[in-house]
mmCIF file of C-alpha atoms and ligand atoms in Angstrom:
data_model
loop_
_atom_site.group_PDB
_atom_site.id
_atom_site.type_symbol
_atom_site.label_atom_id
_atom_site.label_comp_id
_atom_site.label_asym_id
_atom_site.label_seq_id
_atom_site.Cartn_x
_atom_site.Cartn_y
_atom_site.Cartn_z
ATOM 1 C CA MET K 1 -18.925 -28.229 4.422
ATOM 2 C CA SER K 2 -17.221 -29.530 1.280
ATOM 3 C CA VAL K 3 -13.553 -29.078 0.554
ATOM 4 C CA THR K 4 -11.832 -30.374 -2.574
ATOM 5 C CA PRO K 5 -10.702 -33.807 -1.386
ATOM 6 C CA ILE K 6 -6.926 -33.848 -1.431
ATOM 7 C CA GLY K 7 -6.616 -36.875 0.817
ATOM 8 C CA GLY K 8 -8.203 -37.528 4.211
ATOM 9 C CA ARG K 9 -5.398 -36.508 6.531
ATOM 10 C CA LEU K 10 -4.420 -33.340 4.738
ATOM 11 C CA HIS K 11 -8.088 -32.433 4.441
ATOM 12 C CA ASP K 12 -8.488 -32.665 8.249
ATOM 13 C CA GLU K 13 -5.360 -30.611 8.843
ATOM 14 C CA LEU K 14 -6.558 -27.897 6.476
ATOM 15 C CA ARG K 15 -9.781 -27.579 8.403
ATOM 16 C CA ARG K 16 -8.104 -27.235 11.805
ATOM 17 C CA LYS K 17 -8.529 -23.769 13.371
ATOM 18 C CA VAL K 18 -5.493 -21.603 12.712
ATOM 19 C CA THR K 19 -4.250 -19.602 15.684
ATOM 20 C CA THR K 20 -1.377 -17.220 16.346
ATOM 21 C CA ALA K 21 0.328 -20.138 18.147
ATOM 22 C CA SER K 22 -0.086 -22.487 15.188
ATOM 23 C CA LEU K 23 1.528 -19.886 12.911
ATOM 24 C CA ARG K 24 4.625 -19.912 15.133
ATOM 25 C CA GLU K 25 4.650 -23.708 15.014
ATOM 26 C CA GLN K 26 4.511 -23.520 11.219
ATOM 27 C CA LYS K 27 7.538 -21.221 11.232
ATOM 28 C CA LEU K 28 9.444 -23.677 13.432
ATOM 29 C CA ARG K 29 8.485 -26.554 11.102
ATOM 30 C CA HIS K 30 9.478 -24.460 8.051
ATOM 31 C CA GLU K 31 6.006 -25.042 6.654
ATOM 32 C CA PRO K 32 5.127 -22.079 4.404
ATOM 33 C CA ILE K 33 2.201 -19.961 5.603
ATOM 34 C CA THR K 34 -0.377 -18.749 3.070
ATOM 35 C CA CYS K 35 -2.396 -15.566 3.384
ATOM 36 C CA LEU K 36 -4.834 -13.866 1.023
ATOM 37 C CA THR K 37 -6.997 -10.825 1.343
ATOM 38 C CA ALA K 38 -10.794 -11.169 1.207
ATOM 39 C CA TYR K 39 -13.415 -8.483 1.500
ATOM 40 C CA ASP K 40 -16.756 -10.295 1.204
ATOM 41 C CA TYR K 41 -18.571 -13.438 2.367
ATOM 42 C CA ALA K 42 -18.341 -15.485 -0.861
ATOM 43 C CA THR K 43 -14.626 -14.918 -1.422
ATOM 44 C CA ALA K 44 -13.884 -15.513 2.258
ATOM 45 C CA ARG K 45 -15.651 -18.895 2.094
ATOM 46 C CA LEU K 46 -13.732 -19.975 -1.000
ATOM 47 C CA VAL K 47 -10.388 -18.860 0.421
ATOM 48 C CA ASP K 48 -11.080 -20.481 3.787
ATOM 49 C CA GLU K 49 -12.272 -23.738 2.232
ATOM 50 C CA ALA K 50 -9.096 -23.886 0.115
ATOM 51 C CA GLY K 51 -7.074 -24.143 3.332
ATOM 52 C CA ILE K 52 -5.405 -20.718 3.279
ATOM 53 C CA GLU K 53 -4.206 -20.162 6.850
ATOM 54 C CA MET K 54 -4.685 -16.393 7.172
ATOM 55 C CA ILE K 55 -7.358 -14.138 5.685
ATOM 56 C CA LEU K 56 -6.698 -10.423 5.779
ATOM 57 C CA VAL K 57 -9.390 -7.827 5.340
ATOM 58 C CA GLY K 58 -6.821 -5.382 4.046
ATOM 59 C CA ASP K 59 -7.310 -1.665 3.709
ATOM 60 C CA SER K 60 -6.447 -2.405 0.065
ATOM 61 C CA LEU K 61 -10.242 -2.781 -0.159
ATOM 62 C CA ALA K 62 -10.204 1.009 -0.508
ATOM 63 C CA GLN K 63 -8.915 0.435 -4.047
ATOM 64 C CA THR K 64 -10.099 -3.081 -4.934
ATOM 65 C CA MET K 65 -13.684 -2.780 -3.641
ATOM 66 C CA LEU K 66 -14.411 0.917 -3.261
ATOM 67 C CA GLY K 67 -12.456 2.431 -6.160
ATOM 68 C CA TYR K 68 -10.511 4.965 -4.075
ATOM 69 C CA GLU K 69 -7.193 6.244 -5.399
ATOM 70 C CA ASN K 70 -5.199 4.882 -2.430
ATOM 71 C CA THR K 71 -5.790 3.396 1.019
ATOM 72 C CA LEU K 72 -5.860 6.703 2.909
ATOM 73 C CA SER K 73 -9.568 7.485 2.570
ATOM 74 C CA VAL K 74 -11.112 4.301 3.904
ATOM 75 C CA THR K 75 -12.736 4.604 7.352
ATOM 76 C CA VAL K 76 -13.136 2.267 10.310
ATOM 77 C CA ASP K 77 -16.865 1.952 9.574
ATOM 78 C CA GLU K 78 -16.244 1.047 5.941
ATOM 79 C CA MET K 79 -13.641 -1.532 6.985
ATOM 80 C CA LEU K 80 -15.971 -2.991 9.617
ATOM 81 C CA HIS K 81 -18.737 -3.499 7.061
ATOM 82 C CA HIS K 82 -16.375 -5.827 5.140
ATOM 83 C CA VAL K 83 -14.824 -7.491 8.191
ATOM 84 C CA LYS K 84 -18.293 -8.572 9.373
ATOM 85 C CA ALA K 85 -19.106 -10.087 5.965
ATOM 86 C CA VAL K 86 -15.791 -11.946 5.835
ATOM 87 C CA ARG K 87 -16.242 -13.175 9.418
ATOM 88 C CA ARG K 88 -19.434 -14.937 8.327
ATOM 89 C CA GLY K 89 -17.495 -16.813 5.627
ATOM 90 C CA VAL K 90 -14.450 -17.894 7.651
ATOM 91 C CA LYS K 91 -14.277 -21.021 9.810
ATOM 92 C CA SER K 92 -10.678 -22.185 10.003
ATOM 93 C CA ALA K 93 -8.408 -19.385 8.877
ATOM 94 C CA LEU K 94 -7.063 -16.759 11.248
ATOM 95 C CA LEU K 95 -8.961 -13.543 10.520
ATOM 96 C CA LEU K 96 -6.924 -10.332 10.404
ATOM 97 C CA ALA K 97 -8.295 -6.832 9.915
ATOM 98 C CA ASP K 98 -6.307 -3.794 8.851
ATOM 99 C CA MET K 99 -6.520 -0.723 11.050
ATOM 100 C CA PRO K 100 -7.026 2.004 8.421
ATOM 101 C CA TYR K 101 -5.102 5.267 8.205
ATOM 102 C CA GLY K 102 -6.157 7.660 10.985
ATOM 103 C CA SER K 103 -7.521 4.930 13.251
ATOM 104 C CA TYR K 104 -4.337 4.512 15.317
ATOM 105 C CA GLN K 105 -2.152 7.560 14.612
ATOM 106 C CA ILE K 106 -4.045 10.132 16.734
ATOM 107 C CA ASP K 107 -3.530 8.727 20.228
ATOM 108 C CA SER K 108 -3.397 5.378 21.948
ATOM 109 C CA GLU K 109 -6.879 5.681 23.520
ATOM 110 C CA ASP K 110 -8.400 6.181 20.095
ATOM 111 C CA ALA K 111 -6.299 3.328 18.675
ATOM 112 C CA LEU K 112 -7.396 1.012 21.481
ATOM 113 C CA ARG K 113 -11.046 1.935 20.969
ATOM 114 C CA ASN K 114 -10.801 1.251 17.236
ATOM 115 C CA ALA K 115 -8.882 -2.013 17.679
ATOM 116 C CA THR K 116 -11.541 -3.161 20.139
ATOM 117 C CA ARG K 117 -14.278 -2.421 17.583
ATOM 118 C CA PHE K 118 -12.593 -4.709 15.046
ATOM 119 C CA VAL K 119 -12.686 -7.541 17.591
ATOM 120 C CA LYS K 120 -16.094 -6.926 19.218
ATOM 121 C CA GLU K 121 -18.096 -5.763 16.195
ATOM 122 C CA GLY K 122 -16.133 -7.312 13.334
ATOM 123 C CA GLY K 123 -15.032 -10.607 14.862
ATOM 124 C CA ALA K 124 -11.391 -10.090 13.826
ATOM 125 C CA GLU K 125 -8.818 -12.156 15.696
ATOM 126 C CA VAL K 126 -5.820 -9.964 14.891
ATOM 127 C CA VAL K 127 -5.516 -6.309 13.908
ATOM 128 C CA LYS K 128 -2.757 -5.135 11.573
ATOM 129 C CA ILE K 129 -0.893 -1.873 12.037
ATOM 130 C CA GLU K 130 1.655 -0.326 9.674
ATOM 131 C CA GLY K 131 5.014 0.823 11.044
ATOM 132 C CA GLY K 132 7.826 -0.697 13.106
ATOM 133 C CA GLU K 133 9.911 0.808 15.903
ATOM 134 C CA LYS K 134 7.735 3.919 16.254
ATOM 135 C CA ARG K 135 4.584 1.814 16.767
ATOM 136 C CA ALA K 136 6.084 -0.646 19.276
ATOM 137 C CA ASP K 137 4.686 1.041 22.436
ATOM 138 C CA LEU K 138 1.221 1.356 20.933
ATOM 139 C CA ILE K 139 1.305 -2.266 19.802
ATOM 140 C CA ARG K 140 2.248 -3.362 23.333
ATOM 141 C CA ARG K 141 -0.775 -1.477 24.712
ATOM 142 C CA ILE K 142 -3.103 -3.147 22.228
ATOM 143 C CA ILE K 143 -1.665 -6.596 22.984
ATOM 144 C CA ASP K 144 -2.079 -5.785 26.711
ATOM 145 C CA ALA K 145 -5.776 -5.325 25.941
ATOM 146 C CA GLU K 146 -5.823 -8.979 24.726
ATOM 147 C CA ILE K 147 -5.831 -8.075 21.046
ATOM 148 C CA PRO K 148 -3.176 -9.807 18.918
ATOM 149 C CA VAL K 149 -1.441 -7.447 16.494
ATOM 150 C CA ALA K 150 0.238 -8.037 13.127
ATOM 151 C CA GLY K 151 3.066 -5.688 12.170
ATOM 152 C CA HIS K 152 3.675 -4.377 8.647
ATOM 153 C CA ILE K 153 6.984 -2.827 7.578
ATOM 154 C CA GLY K 154 8.858 -1.931 4.405
ATOM 155 C CA LEU K 155 6.617 -0.422 1.756
ATOM 156 C CA THR K 156 3.731 0.695 3.949
ATOM 157 C CA PRO K 157 0.985 2.043 1.651
ATOM 158 C CA GLN K 158 -0.449 4.372 4.333
ATOM 159 C CA SER K 159 2.895 6.284 4.164
ATOM 160 C CA VAL K 160 2.596 6.849 0.406
ATOM 161 C CA ASN K 161 2.790 10.636 0.723
ATOM 162 C CA VAL K 162 5.852 10.486 2.980
ATOM 163 C CA MET K 163 7.600 7.884 0.809
ATOM 164 C CA GLY K 164 6.775 9.903 -2.330
ATOM 165 C CA GLY K 165 5.148 6.917 -4.037
ATOM 166 C CA TYR K 166 5.080 3.149 -3.732
ATOM 167 C CA LYS K 167 8.815 2.464 -3.628
ATOM 168 C CA VAL K 168 10.821 -0.596 -2.651
ATOM 169 C CA GLN K 169 12.337 0.081 0.790
ATOM 170 C CA GLY K 170 15.643 -1.024 2.349
ATOM 171 C CA LYS K 171 17.798 -0.653 -0.726
ATOM 172 C CA ASN K 172 20.734 1.048 1.048
ATOM 173 C CA LEU K 173 22.583 0.305 4.275
ATOM 174 C CA SER K 174 20.737 2.836 6.449
ATOM 175 C CA GLY K 175 17.423 1.595 5.067
ATOM 176 C CA ILE K 176 18.383 -1.997 5.851
ATOM 177 C CA GLU K 177 19.427 -1.026 9.394
ATOM 178 C CA GLN K 178 16.089 0.742 9.949
ATOM 179 C CA LEU K 179 14.147 -2.268 8.681
ATOM 180 C CA MET K 180 16.081 -4.578 10.976
ATOM 181 C CA ARG K 181 15.415 -2.255 13.952
ATOM 182 C CA ASP K 182 11.714 -2.173 12.998
ATOM 183 C CA ALA K 183 11.499 -5.956 12.750
ATOM 184 C CA LEU K 184 13.301 -6.512 16.058
ATOM 185 C CA ALA K 185 11.092 -3.929 17.815
ATOM 186 C CA LEU K 186 7.953 -5.692 16.552
ATOM 187 C CA ASP K 187 9.384 -9.088 17.503
ATOM 188 C CA ARG K 188 10.079 -7.855 21.057
ATOM 189 C CA ALA K 189 6.621 -6.262 21.272
ATOM 190 C CA GLY K 190 5.143 -9.720 20.666
ATOM 191 C CA VAL K 191 3.313 -9.312 17.369
ATOM 192 C CA ALA K 192 1.592 -12.349 15.844
ATOM 193 C CA CYS K 193 3.341 -11.929 12.487
ATOM 194 C CA ILE K 194 5.220 -9.304 10.515
ATOM 195 C CA VAL K 195 4.174 -8.423 6.975
ATOM 196 C CA LEU K 196 7.268 -7.524 4.928
ATOM 197 C CA GLU K 197 6.191 -5.561 1.886
ATOM 198 C CA GLY K 198 8.306 -4.333 -1.020
ATOM 199 C CA ILE K 199 11.802 -5.030 0.260
ATOM 200 C CA PRO K 200 14.799 -6.794 -1.314
ATOM 201 C CA ARG K 201 14.801 -10.553 -0.985
ATOM 202 C CA GLU K 202 18.160 -10.516 0.831
ATOM 203 C CA VAL K 203 16.861 -8.161 3.522
ATOM 204 C CA ALA K 204 13.651 -10.171 4.029
ATOM 205 C CA ALA K 205 15.766 -13.325 4.388
ATOM 206 C CA MET K 206 17.946 -11.663 7.068
ATOM 207 C CA ILE K 207 14.906 -10.461 9.015
ATOM 208 C CA THR K 208 13.189 -13.842 8.754
ATOM 209 C CA ALA K 209 16.270 -15.593 10.136
ATOM 210 C CA GLU K 210 16.634 -13.044 12.944
ATOM 211 C CA VAL K 211 13.101 -12.955 14.411
ATOM 212 C CA GLY K 212 11.017 -15.673 16.109
ATOM 213 C CA THR K 213 7.864 -14.084 14.716
ATOM 214 C CA PRO K 214 6.571 -15.486 11.404
ATOM 215 C CA THR K 215 7.268 -13.132 8.507
ATOM 216 C CA ILE K 216 4.716 -12.881 5.704
ATOM 217 C CA GLY K 217 6.115 -11.464 2.486
ATOM 218 C CA ILE K 218 4.565 -9.524 -0.348
ATOM 219 C CA GLY K 219 7.190 -8.470 -2.858
ATOM 220 C CA ALA K 220 9.840 -9.651 -0.384
ATOM 221 C CA GLY K 221 11.121 -12.858 -1.962
ATOM 222 C CA PRO K 222 10.773 -16.549 -1.176
ATOM 223 C CA GLU K 223 12.684 -16.777 2.125
ATOM 224 C CA CYS K 224 9.825 -15.302 4.202
ATOM 225 C CA ASP K 225 7.904 -17.729 6.421
ATOM 226 C CA GLY K 226 4.795 -17.122 4.343
ATOM 227 C CA GLN K 227 3.381 -15.188 1.423
ATOM 228 C CA VAL K 228 0.397 -12.878 1.071
ATOM 229 C CA LEU K 229 -1.252 -11.559 -2.078
ATOM 230 C CA VAL K 230 -4.164 -9.246 -2.644
ATOM 231 C CA PHE K 231 -7.028 -11.447 -3.889
ATOM 232 C CA HIS K 232 -7.839 -9.116 -6.777
ATOM 233 C CA ASP K 233 -4.206 -9.310 -7.993
ATOM 234 C CA LEU K 234 -4.296 -13.111 -7.793
ATOM 235 C CA VAL K 235 -7.367 -13.383 -10.022
ATOM 236 C CA ASN K 236 -6.797 -10.326 -12.260
ATOM 237 C CA LEU K 237 -9.556 -8.009 -11.135
ATOM 238 C CA THR K 238 -7.585 -4.806 -10.612
ATOM 239 C CA PHE K 239 -7.808 -2.803 -13.883
ATOM 240 C CA ALA K 240 -4.122 -1.931 -13.413
ATOM 241 C CA PRO K 241 -0.807 -3.411 -14.502
ATOM 242 C CA ALA K 242 0.472 -5.984 -12.027
ATOM 243 C CA ALA K 243 3.449 -5.259 -9.777
ATOM 244 C CA LYS K 244 6.609 -7.328 -10.394
ATOM 245 C CA PHE K 245 5.821 -9.737 -7.548
ATOM 246 C CA VAL K 246 2.239 -10.522 -8.590
ATOM 247 C CA ARG K 247 1.510 -13.866 -10.181
ATOM 248 C CA ARG K 248 -1.936 -14.142 -11.790
ATOM 249 C CA TYR K 249 -3.592 -17.450 -10.946
ATOM 250 C CA GLY K 250 -6.813 -16.720 -12.803
ATOM 251 C CA ASP K 251 -8.606 -14.220 -14.994
ATOM 252 C CA ALA K 252 -11.729 -13.140 -13.127
ATOM 253 C CA ALA K 253 -12.085 -9.990 -15.249
ATOM 254 C CA GLY K 254 -12.165 -12.122 -18.413
ATOM 255 C CA LEU K 255 -14.626 -14.560 -16.865
ATOM 256 C CA ILE K 256 -16.977 -11.805 -15.669
ATOM 257 C CA ARG K 257 -16.790 -9.883 -18.979
ATOM 258 C CA HIS K 258 -17.647 -13.062 -20.890
ATOM 259 C CA ALA K 259 -20.623 -13.846 -18.617
ATOM 260 C CA VAL K 260 -22.011 -10.290 -18.698
ATOM 261 C CA GLN K 261 -21.680 -9.996 -22.480
ATOM 262 C CA GLY K 262 -23.361 -13.406 -22.883
ATOM 263 C CA PHE K 263 -26.326 -12.356 -20.725
ATOM 264 C CA ARG K 264 -26.741 -9.108 -22.638
ATOM 265 C CA ALA K 265 -26.599 -10.811 -26.019
ATOM 266 C CA ASP K 266 -29.116 -13.515 -24.992
ATOM 267 C CA VAL K 267 -31.652 -11.008 -23.624
ATOM 268 C CA LYS K 268 -31.351 -8.767 -26.696
ATOM 269 C CA SER K 269 -31.877 -11.765 -29.029
ATOM 270 C CA LEU K 270 -34.737 -13.209 -26.919
ATOM 271 C CA GLN K 271 -32.670 -16.321 -26.148
ATOM 272 C CA TYR K 272 -33.017 -15.747 -22.417
ATOM 273 C CA PRO K 273 -35.019 -16.855 -20.535
ATOM 274 C CA SER K 274 -36.141 -20.047 -22.302
ATOM 275 C CA ASP K 275 -39.374 -21.935 -21.555
ATOM 276 C CA GLU K 276 -37.384 -24.350 -19.326
ATOM 277 C CA GLU K 277 -36.143 -21.367 -17.326
ATOM 278 C CA SER K 278 -39.717 -20.099 -16.754
ATOM 279 C CA TYR K 279 -42.259 -21.012 -14.058
ATOM 280 C CA HIS K 280 -45.566 -22.549 -15.230
ATOM 281 C CA LEU K 281 -49.094 -22.596 -13.845
ATOM 282 C CA PRO K 282 -50.389 -25.899 -12.431
ATOM 283 C CA THR K 283 -52.539 -27.701 -15.105
ATOM 284 C CA GLU K 284 -55.895 -27.170 -13.339
ATOM 285 C CA THR K 285 -55.192 -23.443 -12.820
ATOM 286 C CA LYS K 286 -54.203 -23.141 -16.467
ATOM 287 C CA THR K 287 -57.414 -24.906 -17.563
ATOM 288 C CA GLY K 288 -59.504 -22.624 -15.311
ATOM 289 C CA LEU K 289 -57.715 -19.528 -16.588
ATOM 290 C CA ASP K 290 -58.230 -20.583 -20.222
ATOM 291 C CA MET K 291 -61.971 -20.980 -19.522
ATOM 292 C CA VAL K 292 -62.216 -17.524 -17.891
ATOM 293 C CA LEU K 293 -60.382 -15.909 -20.827
ATOM 294 C CA ALA K 294 -62.564 -17.755 -23.387
ATOM 295 C CA ARG K 295 -65.760 -16.580 -21.595
ATOM 296 C CA LYS K 296 -64.434 -12.976 -21.567
ATOM 297 C CA ARG K 297 -63.664 -13.089 -25.261
ATOM 298 C CA ALA K 298 -67.184 -14.519 -26.006
ATOM 299 C CA MET K 299 -68.837 -11.694 -24.061
ATOM 300 C CA GLN K 300 -66.820 -9.096 -25.945
ATOM 301 C CA ARG K 301 -68.037 -10.434 -29.340
HETATM 302 O O1 LIG U 1 -4.156 -3.991 2.633
HETATM 303 C C1 LIG U 1 -3.624 -5.038 2.246
HETATM 304 O O2 LIG U 1 -4.141 -5.770 1.400
HETATM 305 C C2 LIG U 1 -2.317 -5.378 2.821
HETATM 306 C C3 LIG U 1 -1.561 -6.487 2.183
HETATM 307 C C4 LIG U 1 -0.959 -6.025 0.927
HETATM 308 C C5 LIG U 1 -0.548 -7.066 3.094
HETATM 309 O O3 LIG U 1 -1.894 -4.759 3.735
#
């Protein structure tokens, strides 16, 4: 497999299998952890080969891939379809799968059954669950079943209707206290990492300093142990204005538009395909065919 050569040693390190233990080591070494979402084989391969340590099949695929309004509609089966594709593209990164809304809120048996499906059928190594303190017992049960769990607190998109929109959390003292309780509960429960989404930088820094678990920020400032972005935000493929924390590293929409318009224009103007882009008969077949056609034309005269 080819990776952009950045230098032999670094190259080898990038290709080493990432585990929940190696993430903790990275936190201890203060080596920033990178995480991106991916929802299909091709993207997963590119992200993995670039040396990103964690790949998340986020329920954000409800919006980015399936065009739903929010993340609430996506089902376990829809998620699994994407997790399986991503699994086939990932070699080194740690593969996380989001448990979608409704797959862990009903009861713990149901949650355990769904978490197990992500591991057995999807090949996920970690499942991610939104919520802090109130999910700690459930998370312990899932970890007891040998399934590593990632926590996710702050702006939790599955709570959009309760939060009354996508709002930055932890902006007042009681909010900060709740976030700290959530983070400590997840830390004690033994999660593999804690996603901190949409919270003030100062609060994320306090949590990161307080817990042994690696924190992965999205809209949570630079003091987190790592950063995650939604792939479609990174490459501008969202059809929506970017949130404050998003940095665009590419313009996939522009690239795709340009390619599609070019194809259309070339076909309409008979510029595509050219003779070089066409298959040709072998010479003897062509000679034989020409003779058959000539004989046919002579008989018709
Ligand atoms: O679904 C998702 O993509 C996520 C990330 C934003 C962390 O949960």
